[in-house]
XYZ file of C-alpha atoms in Angstrom:
570
model
C -97.253 -59.964 -196.000
C -99.384 -56.909 -197.442
C -101.487 -54.857 -195.174
C -104.876 -56.062 -196.795
C -104.132 -59.434 -195.787
C -105.274 -59.160 -192.224
C -108.380 -56.729 -193.278
C -109.454 -59.509 -195.545
C -109.253 -61.936 -192.797
C -111.356 -59.784 -190.437
C -114.020 -59.524 -193.103
C -113.871 -63.171 -194.050
C -114.844 -64.551 -190.629
C -113.876 -68.218 -189.955
C -115.178 -70.598 -187.479
C -112.981 -69.651 -184.585
C -113.893 -65.775 -185.053
C -117.631 -66.614 -185.238
C -117.529 -68.199 -181.924
C -115.242 -65.397 -180.073
C -117.603 -62.806 -181.488
C -120.509 -64.879 -180.169
C -119.294 -65.221 -176.676
C -118.350 -61.428 -176.648
C -121.800 -60.520 -177.802
C -123.489 -62.622 -175.209
C -121.452 -61.404 -172.442
C -122.066 -57.881 -173.437
C -125.762 -58.380 -173.710
C -125.772 -60.031 -170.152
C -123.744 -57.599 -168.473
C -125.726 -54.351 -170.386
C -128.928 -55.791 -170.277
C -129.837 -54.827 -166.852
C -127.415 -52.173 -166.514
C -128.837 -49.939 -169.315
C -132.499 -49.815 -168.236
C -131.353 -48.814 -164.806
C -129.147 -45.719 -166.136
C -131.960 -44.997 -168.704
C -134.817 -44.969 -166.116
C -132.827 -42.622 -163.875
C -133.062 -39.929 -166.592
C -136.576 -40.390 -167.759
C -139.731 -38.486 -166.135
C -141.956 -41.562 -166.431
C -141.560 -45.287 -166.221
C -139.382 -46.270 -169.240
C -142.157 -48.629 -170.365
C -144.569 -45.825 -171.114
C -144.765 -43.761 -174.428
C -143.069 -40.453 -175.187
C -140.871 -40.096 -171.965
C -138.812 -37.181 -171.448
C -135.275 -36.555 -170.695
C -134.790 -35.200 -167.088
C -132.618 -34.829 -164.133
C -135.710 -34.603 -161.803
C -135.411 -38.046 -160.299
C -131.662 -37.350 -159.061
C -133.113 -34.023 -157.759
C -135.616 -35.470 -155.605
C -133.562 -38.171 -154.576
C -131.243 -36.152 -152.838
C -133.903 -33.936 -151.439
C -135.358 -37.028 -149.914
C -134.806 -37.217 -146.106
C -135.239 -40.831 -146.264
C -132.330 -41.218 -148.815
C -130.110 -39.129 -146.697
C -130.604 -41.423 -143.808
C -130.310 -44.664 -145.807
C -126.811 -42.974 -147.298
C -125.302 -42.641 -143.844
C -126.638 -45.591 -142.338
C -125.173 -47.575 -145.448
C -121.625 -45.748 -144.976
C -121.668 -46.023 -141.265
C -122.668 -50.069 -141.405
C -120.076 -50.610 -144.189
C -117.247 -49.003 -142.139
C -118.178 -51.073 -139.010
C -118.493 -54.336 -140.526
C -115.068 -53.721 -142.625
C -113.155 -52.937 -139.319
C -114.607 -56.037 -137.564
C -113.799 -58.042 -140.605
C -110.463 -56.912 -141.445
C -109.107 -57.101 -137.916
C -110.581 -60.736 -137.174
C -109.904 -61.900 -140.862
C -106.034 -60.520 -140.883
C -105.730 -62.120 -136.996
C -107.000 -65.425 -138.199
C -104.766 -65.473 -141.161
C -101.657 -64.705 -139.057
C -102.665 -67.219 -136.437
C -103.533 -70.019 -138.769
C -101.016 -69.592 -141.186
C -97.732 -68.096 -139.465
C -97.881 -69.862 -136.094
C -97.947 -73.604 -134.547
C -101.190 -72.835 -133.087
C -102.760 -75.992 -132.111
C -106.166 -77.079 -133.966
C -104.984 -75.076 -137.011
C -106.561 -77.570 -139.679
C -109.795 -77.768 -138.259
C -110.250 -74.336 -137.195
C -109.300 -73.195 -140.802
C -112.322 -75.362 -142.036
C -114.569 -73.494 -139.426
C -113.396 -70.301 -140.312
C -114.644 -70.519 -143.779
C -117.844 -72.063 -143.557
C -119.785 -68.720 -143.063
C -118.852 -68.439 -146.792
C -120.967 -71.558 -147.698
C -124.097 -70.089 -145.794
C -126.521 -67.645 -147.102
C -126.593 -64.254 -145.265
C -130.131 -64.384 -145.517
C -129.810 -67.792 -143.216
C -127.215 -66.208 -141.001
C -129.419 -63.265 -140.493
C -132.497 -65.339 -139.591
C -130.090 -67.685 -137.020
C -129.034 -64.443 -135.226
C -132.311 -63.192 -134.650
C -133.845 -66.468 -133.436
C -130.845 -66.663 -130.897
C -129.674 -63.053 -130.338
C -132.446 -60.856 -131.668
C -134.666 -58.753 -128.967
C -136.832 -61.851 -128.487
C -133.993 -64.108 -129.028
C -133.451 -67.477 -127.199
C -129.869 -66.445 -125.495
C -130.974 -62.586 -125.450
C -133.997 -63.735 -123.013
C -132.048 -66.128 -121.131
C -129.121 -63.780 -120.528
C -131.580 -60.803 -119.556
C -133.338 -63.097 -117.057
C -129.782 -63.548 -115.276
C -128.421 -60.139 -115.651
C -131.928 -58.190 -115.056
C -131.189 -55.961 -117.855
C -130.834 -56.612 -121.843
C -126.971 -56.510 -122.580
C -127.071 -56.229 -126.028
C -129.489 -54.734 -129.002
C -129.289 -56.386 -132.521
C -131.721 -53.592 -133.871
C -128.781 -51.184 -133.911
C -125.986 -50.444 -136.609
C -123.453 -51.594 -134.014
C -125.527 -54.929 -133.627
C -125.760 -55.306 -137.459
C -122.265 -54.491 -137.801
C -121.330 -57.237 -135.780
C -123.549 -59.939 -137.698
C -122.364 -58.181 -141.000
C -118.560 -58.206 -139.977
C -118.630 -61.711 -138.856
C -120.333 -63.160 -141.776
C -117.565 -61.421 -144.099
C -114.443 -62.322 -141.886
C -114.173 -65.446 -143.910
C -113.552 -63.295 -147.134
C -110.801 -61.498 -145.538
C -108.947 -64.427 -144.101
C -109.032 -66.298 -147.710
C -107.540 -63.118 -149.281
C -104.977 -62.542 -146.384
C -104.128 -66.281 -145.954
C -102.123 -67.068 -148.887
C -100.052 -63.968 -148.227
C -99.356 -64.771 -144.930
C -98.567 -68.401 -145.941
C -96.038 -67.279 -148.675
C -93.930 -64.924 -146.618
C -90.390 -65.218 -146.284
C -89.381 -66.724 -142.887
C -86.033 -65.259 -142.989
C -87.494 -61.655 -142.465
C -89.160 -62.881 -139.116
C -85.905 -64.861 -138.260
C -83.946 -61.590 -138.543
C -86.463 -59.624 -136.160
C -86.017 -62.323 -133.571
C -82.302 -62.575 -133.947
C -82.439 -58.684 -132.523
C -84.729 -60.166 -129.547
C -88.399 -59.931 -131.136
C -90.743 -62.259 -129.781
C -92.911 -64.514 -131.889
C -95.828 -62.174 -131.744
C -93.971 -59.024 -132.304
C -92.322 -60.571 -135.140
C -95.830 -61.374 -136.717
C -96.593 -57.552 -135.722
C -93.515 -55.726 -137.157
C -93.088 -57.969 -140.142
C -95.787 -60.008 -141.452
C -98.424 -57.987 -140.748
C -96.939 -54.983 -143.037
C -96.292 -57.489 -145.608
C -99.621 -58.473 -145.865
C -100.779 -54.692 -146.959
C -101.911 -55.483 -150.351
C -104.085 -58.243 -149.601
C -105.407 -56.457 -146.618
C -106.568 -53.434 -148.889
C -108.071 -55.798 -151.466
C -109.835 -57.598 -149.172
C -111.012 -54.452 -147.052
C -112.360 -52.735 -150.160
C -113.884 -56.120 -151.116
C -115.787 -56.138 -147.505
C -116.816 -52.629 -147.671
C -118.500 -52.963 -151.357
C -120.163 -56.137 -149.964
C -121.552 -54.330 -146.865
C -122.699 -51.554 -149.205
C -124.869 -54.308 -151.237
C -125.745 -56.313 -148.280
C -129.483 -56.802 -148.118
C -130.470 -59.422 -145.691
C -129.085 -57.986 -142.564
C -130.630 -54.536 -142.939
C -133.834 -55.859 -143.967
C -134.078 -58.426 -140.653
C -132.695 -56.120 -138.314
C -132.863 -52.547 -139.564
C -136.551 -52.169 -141.079
C -138.559 -53.348 -137.753
C -137.016 -50.126 -136.193
C -137.477 -47.757 -139.431
C -133.507 -47.900 -140.076
C -133.093 -47.184 -143.567
C -129.878 -48.687 -146.073
C -129.208 -48.294 -149.363
C -130.641 -51.717 -150.317
C -133.567 -51.620 -148.156
C -134.555 -48.189 -149.577
C -134.516 -49.815 -153.153
C -136.260 -52.759 -151.696
C -139.155 -50.849 -150.173
C -139.445 -48.198 -152.994
C -139.622 -51.185 -155.758
C -141.906 -53.581 -153.534
C -143.138 -52.295 -150.460
C -144.814 -49.252 -152.293
C -148.132 -49.391 -153.669
C -147.328 -47.424 -156.778
C -143.462 -47.839 -157.318
C -141.615 -44.671 -157.935
C -139.227 -46.010 -160.872
C -137.410 -42.670 -161.356
C -136.319 -42.586 -157.700
C -135.404 -46.409 -157.994
C -133.176 -45.949 -161.065
C -131.301 -42.733 -159.520
C -130.771 -44.604 -156.420
C -129.504 -47.693 -158.032
C -127.322 -45.759 -160.728
C -125.778 -43.889 -157.676
C -125.007 -47.124 -155.888
C -123.505 -48.286 -159.050
C -121.334 -45.452 -159.462
C -120.067 -45.496 -155.796
C -119.058 -49.245 -156.231
C -117.452 -48.555 -159.530
C -115.448 -45.691 -157.806
C -114.433 -48.219 -155.148
C -113.148 -50.887 -157.474
C -111.024 -48.514 -159.524
C -109.390 -47.442 -156.226
C -108.850 -50.870 -155.270
C -107.024 -51.541 -158.764
C -105.092 -48.141 -158.389
C -103.654 -49.244 -154.620
C -102.779 -52.603 -155.760
C -100.415 -51.306 -158.577
C -98.131 -50.663 -155.750
C -98.328 -54.585 -154.682
C -94.896 -55.452 -156.282
C -93.119 -53.459 -153.141
C -94.285 -56.281 -151.113
C -92.840 -59.173 -152.721
C -90.796 -61.488 -150.323
C -90.994 -64.966 -152.336
C -88.296 -64.979 -154.814
C -85.748 -67.505 -156.070
C -83.611 -67.738 -152.921
C -86.476 -67.362 -150.384
C -86.418 -69.703 -147.454
C -89.257 -72.344 -147.171
C -92.078 -70.731 -145.081
C -92.103 -71.974 -141.414
C -94.373 -71.584 -138.577
C -93.618 -69.347 -135.583
C -93.713 -71.099 -132.293
C -95.989 -69.171 -129.728
C -95.917 -71.735 -126.886
C -98.854 -71.625 -124.429
C -100.129 -68.405 -126.166
C -101.278 -70.689 -128.948
C -103.762 -72.737 -126.570
C -105.180 -69.229 -125.529
C -105.778 -68.137 -129.317
C -107.201 -71.319 -129.874
C -109.730 -71.276 -127.145
C -110.742 -67.647 -128.018
C -111.151 -68.822 -131.928
C -113.386 -71.775 -130.617
C -115.303 -69.561 -128.572
C -115.648 -67.175 -131.487
C -116.776 -69.851 -133.873
C -119.332 -71.161 -131.321
C -121.028 -67.653 -131.044
C -121.039 -66.494 -134.295
C -121.679 -69.596 -136.407
C -122.207 -73.009 -134.365
C -124.650 -71.529 -131.762
C -126.811 -69.481 -134.548
C -127.053 -72.541 -136.779
C -128.082 -74.896 -133.979
C -130.565 -72.461 -132.920
C -132.247 -72.249 -136.336
C -132.189 -76.029 -136.619
C -133.946 -76.130 -132.992
C -136.702 -73.672 -134.111
C -137.340 -75.609 -137.237
C -138.626 -78.666 -135.064
C -140.269 -76.782 -132.200
C -143.750 -74.508 -132.234
C -141.608 -71.793 -130.560
C -138.491 -71.290 -128.694
C -138.206 -69.806 -125.470
C -135.768 -70.368 -122.199
C -138.918 -70.421 -120.058
C -139.849 -74.064 -121.430
C -137.682 -76.954 -122.318
C -137.308 -77.339 -126.180
C -138.178 -81.054 -125.684
C -141.670 -80.334 -124.513
C -142.473 -78.121 -127.780
C -141.161 -80.441 -130.446
C -143.167 -80.927 -133.559
C -142.486 -81.339 -137.418
C -145.336 -79.208 -138.402
C -143.205 -76.763 -140.311
C -141.796 -79.415 -142.416
C -145.186 -80.511 -143.030
C -146.168 -77.211 -144.307
C -143.149 -76.926 -146.703
C -143.523 -80.422 -148.135
C -147.378 -80.126 -148.010
C -147.863 -77.404 -150.152
C -146.974 -77.577 -153.755
C -145.246 -74.126 -154.176
C -142.882 -74.605 -151.131
C -141.729 -77.892 -152.784
C -141.171 -76.329 -155.865
C -139.064 -73.585 -154.420
C -136.909 -76.258 -153.186
C -136.681 -77.835 -156.326
C -136.187 -74.930 -158.085
C -133.255 -73.792 -156.253
C -131.243 -77.126 -156.419
C -132.348 -77.204 -160.383
C -130.891 -73.567 -160.849
C -127.574 -74.260 -158.838
C -127.114 -77.669 -160.268
C -128.161 -77.284 -163.954
C -128.003 -73.524 -164.014
C -124.401 -73.459 -162.329
C -123.235 -75.850 -165.035
C -124.450 -73.670 -168.000
C -123.171 -70.841 -166.246
C -119.358 -72.631 -165.787
C -119.379 -73.588 -169.395
C -120.179 -70.077 -170.364
C -117.413 -68.384 -168.187
C -115.194 -70.946 -169.445
C -115.561 -69.594 -173.157
C -115.362 -66.307 -171.994
C -111.962 -67.053 -170.095
C -110.673 -68.627 -173.022
C -111.486 -65.933 -175.471
C -110.025 -63.262 -173.219
C -107.013 -65.238 -172.391
C -106.261 -67.634 -175.154
C -107.309 -66.165 -178.619
C -106.475 -63.321 -180.871
C -109.642 -61.815 -180.890
C -109.106 -58.077 -181.205
C -111.398 -57.161 -178.354
C -110.620 -59.664 -175.781
C -109.097 -56.824 -173.176
C -112.609 -55.240 -173.563
C -114.395 -58.563 -172.901
C -112.205 -59.084 -169.722
C -113.303 -55.875 -168.474
C -117.108 -56.427 -169.332
C -116.720 -59.834 -167.709
C -115.410 -58.469 -164.651
C -117.708 -55.333 -164.259
C -120.602 -57.222 -162.469
C -118.528 -57.196 -159.313
C -119.794 -53.581 -159.305
C -123.779 -54.572 -159.599
C -125.624 -55.817 -156.436
C -128.117 -58.362 -156.801
C -131.134 -55.988 -155.894
C -129.862 -53.753 -158.641
C -129.236 -56.576 -161.060
C -132.943 -57.822 -160.422
C -134.223 -54.655 -160.843
C -132.323 -54.018 -164.252
C -133.225 -57.421 -165.549
C -136.907 -56.847 -164.850
C -137.041 -53.868 -166.814
C -134.826 -55.355 -169.502
C -137.851 -58.175 -169.869
C -140.428 -54.927 -170.161
C -138.131 -53.508 -172.917
C -136.650 -56.078 -175.326
C -138.723 -57.992 -177.965
C -139.966 -61.372 -177.199
C -138.396 -61.395 -173.508
C -141.691 -62.192 -172.239
C -141.612 -65.659 -172.902
C -138.528 -65.519 -169.835
C -140.855 -63.781 -167.484
C -141.758 -65.507 -164.537
C -139.685 -68.776 -165.311
C -136.569 -69.804 -163.658
C -134.711 -69.319 -166.947
C -134.764 -65.726 -166.131
C -133.271 -66.386 -162.608
C -130.586 -68.521 -164.239
C -129.622 -65.529 -166.569
C -129.500 -62.853 -163.834
C -127.180 -65.656 -161.410
C -124.979 -66.141 -164.261
C -124.523 -62.312 -164.815
C -123.537 -61.964 -161.011
C -121.440 -65.259 -161.174
C -119.348 -64.452 -164.109
C -116.396 -62.385 -162.127
C -116.319 -65.202 -159.590
C -115.977 -68.004 -162.140
C -113.549 -65.909 -164.481
C -111.322 -65.293 -161.378
C -111.064 -69.006 -160.500
C -110.608 -70.002 -164.313
C -108.000 -67.412 -165.216
C -105.119 -68.659 -163.191
C -105.241 -71.901 -164.818
C -105.075 -70.635 -168.391
C -101.849 -68.488 -167.308
C -100.416 -71.813 -166.361
C -101.384 -73.901 -169.285
C -98.035 -73.264 -171.535
C -99.042 -71.548 -174.918
C -96.561 -73.954 -176.825
C -99.578 -76.529 -176.640
C -101.651 -73.977 -178.664
C -98.722 -73.332 -181.193
C -98.142 -77.062 -181.468
C -101.840 -77.830 -182.369
C -101.874 -75.095 -184.901
C -98.813 -76.578 -186.555
C -100.633 -79.712 -187.368
C -103.715 -77.622 -189.057
C -105.738 -77.497 -185.991
C -107.986 -74.086 -185.605
C -108.613 -72.236 -182.426
C -111.819 -74.130 -181.593
C -110.617 -77.634 -181.955
C -107.457 -76.625 -180.000
C -109.288 -75.373 -176.804
C -111.929 -78.239 -177.304
C -109.085 -81.130 -177.580
C -106.229 -79.718 -175.315
C -107.029 -76.651 -173.494
C -110.386 -77.447 -172.003
C -109.510 -81.250 -170.876
C -106.745 -79.726 -169.145
C -108.650 -77.168 -167.373
C -111.352 -79.859 -165.762
C -109.961 -79.151 -162.259
C -110.308 -75.150 -162.444
C -113.621 -76.102 -164.231
C -114.845 -78.124 -161.455
C -113.786 -75.559 -158.846
C -116.030 -72.910 -160.630
C -118.782 -75.086 -160.876
C -118.702 -75.317 -156.926
C -118.398 -71.748 -156.471
C -121.327 -71.129 -158.713
C -123.563 -73.907 -157.191
C -123.002 -72.559 -153.812
C -123.667 -68.825 -155.121
C -126.614 -69.749 -157.213
C -127.984 -71.717 -154.151
C -127.529 -68.690 -151.715
C -128.838 -66.086 -154.071
C -131.830 -64.292 -153.250
C -131.376 -60.516 -153.538
C -131.333 -60.676 -157.683
C -134.474 -62.802 -157.342
C -136.765 -60.528 -155.368
C -138.001 -58.456 -158.840
C -137.738 -61.426 -160.758
C -139.686 -64.508 -159.304
C -143.313 -65.356 -160.073
C -145.695 -68.127 -159.310
C -143.952 -71.172 -160.553
C -140.549 -69.542 -160.475
C -140.102 -69.539 -156.428
C -136.843 -70.450 -154.960
C -135.743 -70.889 -151.265
C -134.783 -67.257 -150.721
C -137.948 -65.485 -151.818
C -140.052 -68.150 -149.852
C -138.043 -67.424 -146.847
C -138.572 -63.703 -147.303
C -142.407 -64.326 -147.825
C -142.724 -66.312 -144.566
C -140.783 -63.770 -142.766
C -143.050 -60.955 -143.798
C -146.076 -62.785 -142.612
C -144.150 -63.451 -139.402
C -143.743 -67.200 -139.680
C -140.303 -67.969 -138.251
C -140.967 -71.579 -138.085
C -141.330 -72.281 -141.891
C -138.343 -69.839 -142.176
C -136.332 -72.096 -140.056
C -137.230 -75.063 -141.782
C -136.341 -73.746 -144.918
C -133.069 -72.674 -143.893
C -132.087 -76.013 -142.510
C -133.069 -77.629 -145.869
C -130.695 -75.053 -147.403
C -128.107 -75.730 -145.154
C -128.227 -79.572 -145.535
C -128.241 -79.289 -149.076
C -125.118 -77.040 -148.753
C -123.343 -79.413 -146.127
C -124.151 -82.415 -148.548
C -122.924 -80.757 -151.750
C -119.580 -79.541 -150.165
C -118.782 -82.742 -148.529
C -119.123 -84.434 -151.969
C -117.152 -81.749 -153.698
C -114.148 -81.937 -151.047
C -114.091 -85.885 -151.697
C -114.340 -85.568 -155.485
C -111.479 -82.696 -154.932
C -109.184 -85.168 -153.009
C -110.084 -87.820 -155.458
C -109.085 -86.206 -158.408
C -106.151 -84.093 -157.012
C -104.049 -85.460 -159.566
C -105.819 -84.812 -162.643
């Protein structure tokens, strides 16, 4: 074979190469589209859409000289550290007890532990405010009995409790498989020298989970830095500034937005999160030292913990009730009452006025329908697109496939509010982009960019499990890459595609941060409408919209689980 043959093949693109290049370019445009304007704006002396802007570092000088930003930086780091500590301790404990012991009620407690992942953080923040806020139902009831307030959600400690417990399911999810697959012979060895079941879990199982704990803790820290709902609901009323609320108020709260300052702050947040992701990857390079499941490993078995299991079960039930069930019940009750107070019976205050407001005004009805359409149809489009990205990255000979994988995973470092800012600026700069402004299609693009890493991570393991001999067999009878993918690989990926669609549907339905800079009349969604009501002090309609979103989520999760059980052998 001559050296000229590969070159001629490169310069004579066939159908496969055209498709692969188109997928790579679309991914690059989708990811860099909102990223480049943010970075560019941070280096300009005026808004990037104005004529003759000059290169300048003045935005960073003004940013680091701004006392509000100093407060925002310190508060954000403190909140992230506190919520990470809470989420990690609880998530790891749940993983150990639910996966490594014979604790009663493990099956249904697993499901309850994961449920906060399905609920929007915006809804959880509203629910906690209604129950545990300064004027919350439970807060006032306890204060009447105790005579003094026992907690204050308008503090970083209070916000850390909410942020930490809302992210506990993420830690549990990443640590549960590690706990489940631990080699039971190591725990048996510990017991053989006198260690009890709990001591064996602490001394043997917990250290072996270190890679998963590190990964989950860093993921939680990043999630806390980019969190908007909790700081907005509990920090803004008392003047506590955070990274995300600083961007939110500078962009939407100011009469004349300081785009240079916004660009510099957004760039700094991007750099911090990118560095954390690099650190995460470097730390996990040593994960092979913790491998315990090998060819001769014993089948994992549960550790008997006796009566302690009932105590732990009771504590987990109490935790679930306080963190999830009571707040959700409170927001449901608030949606059907004129107001909620322990001084009066809720049954004397029942009303459907809040739902009548929502269904009686076209913009509010449209926000619900838009959210469902974006989640259902937009999620489907995003699933197909990410499937093509994964196929090019993992099952092709495309020369830039490794770069494509990096680009596809980079949106992990881009918080929703920065994605929204960047997409908004990109629409101002790109020719013909104005046709997307103020439409739900722009929201679908922004949500898709944010969801690429999630769906990519759901699809990649399945592609690694499908043997490459199938591709080779198809090629041997004359099929090209696209025919092989369409006829053989995609049908085998159906269960993974469905799982990715479920993840994206729920993510699109919950998303709000990326939409606050992008929505316009006609393109409202549930999250932005809830923020509008909240800003106006209308908690009743906020609760009603939260209940509608919860009902859609519960219905979809139920149908998805039934479908997965029905098609588990596909």
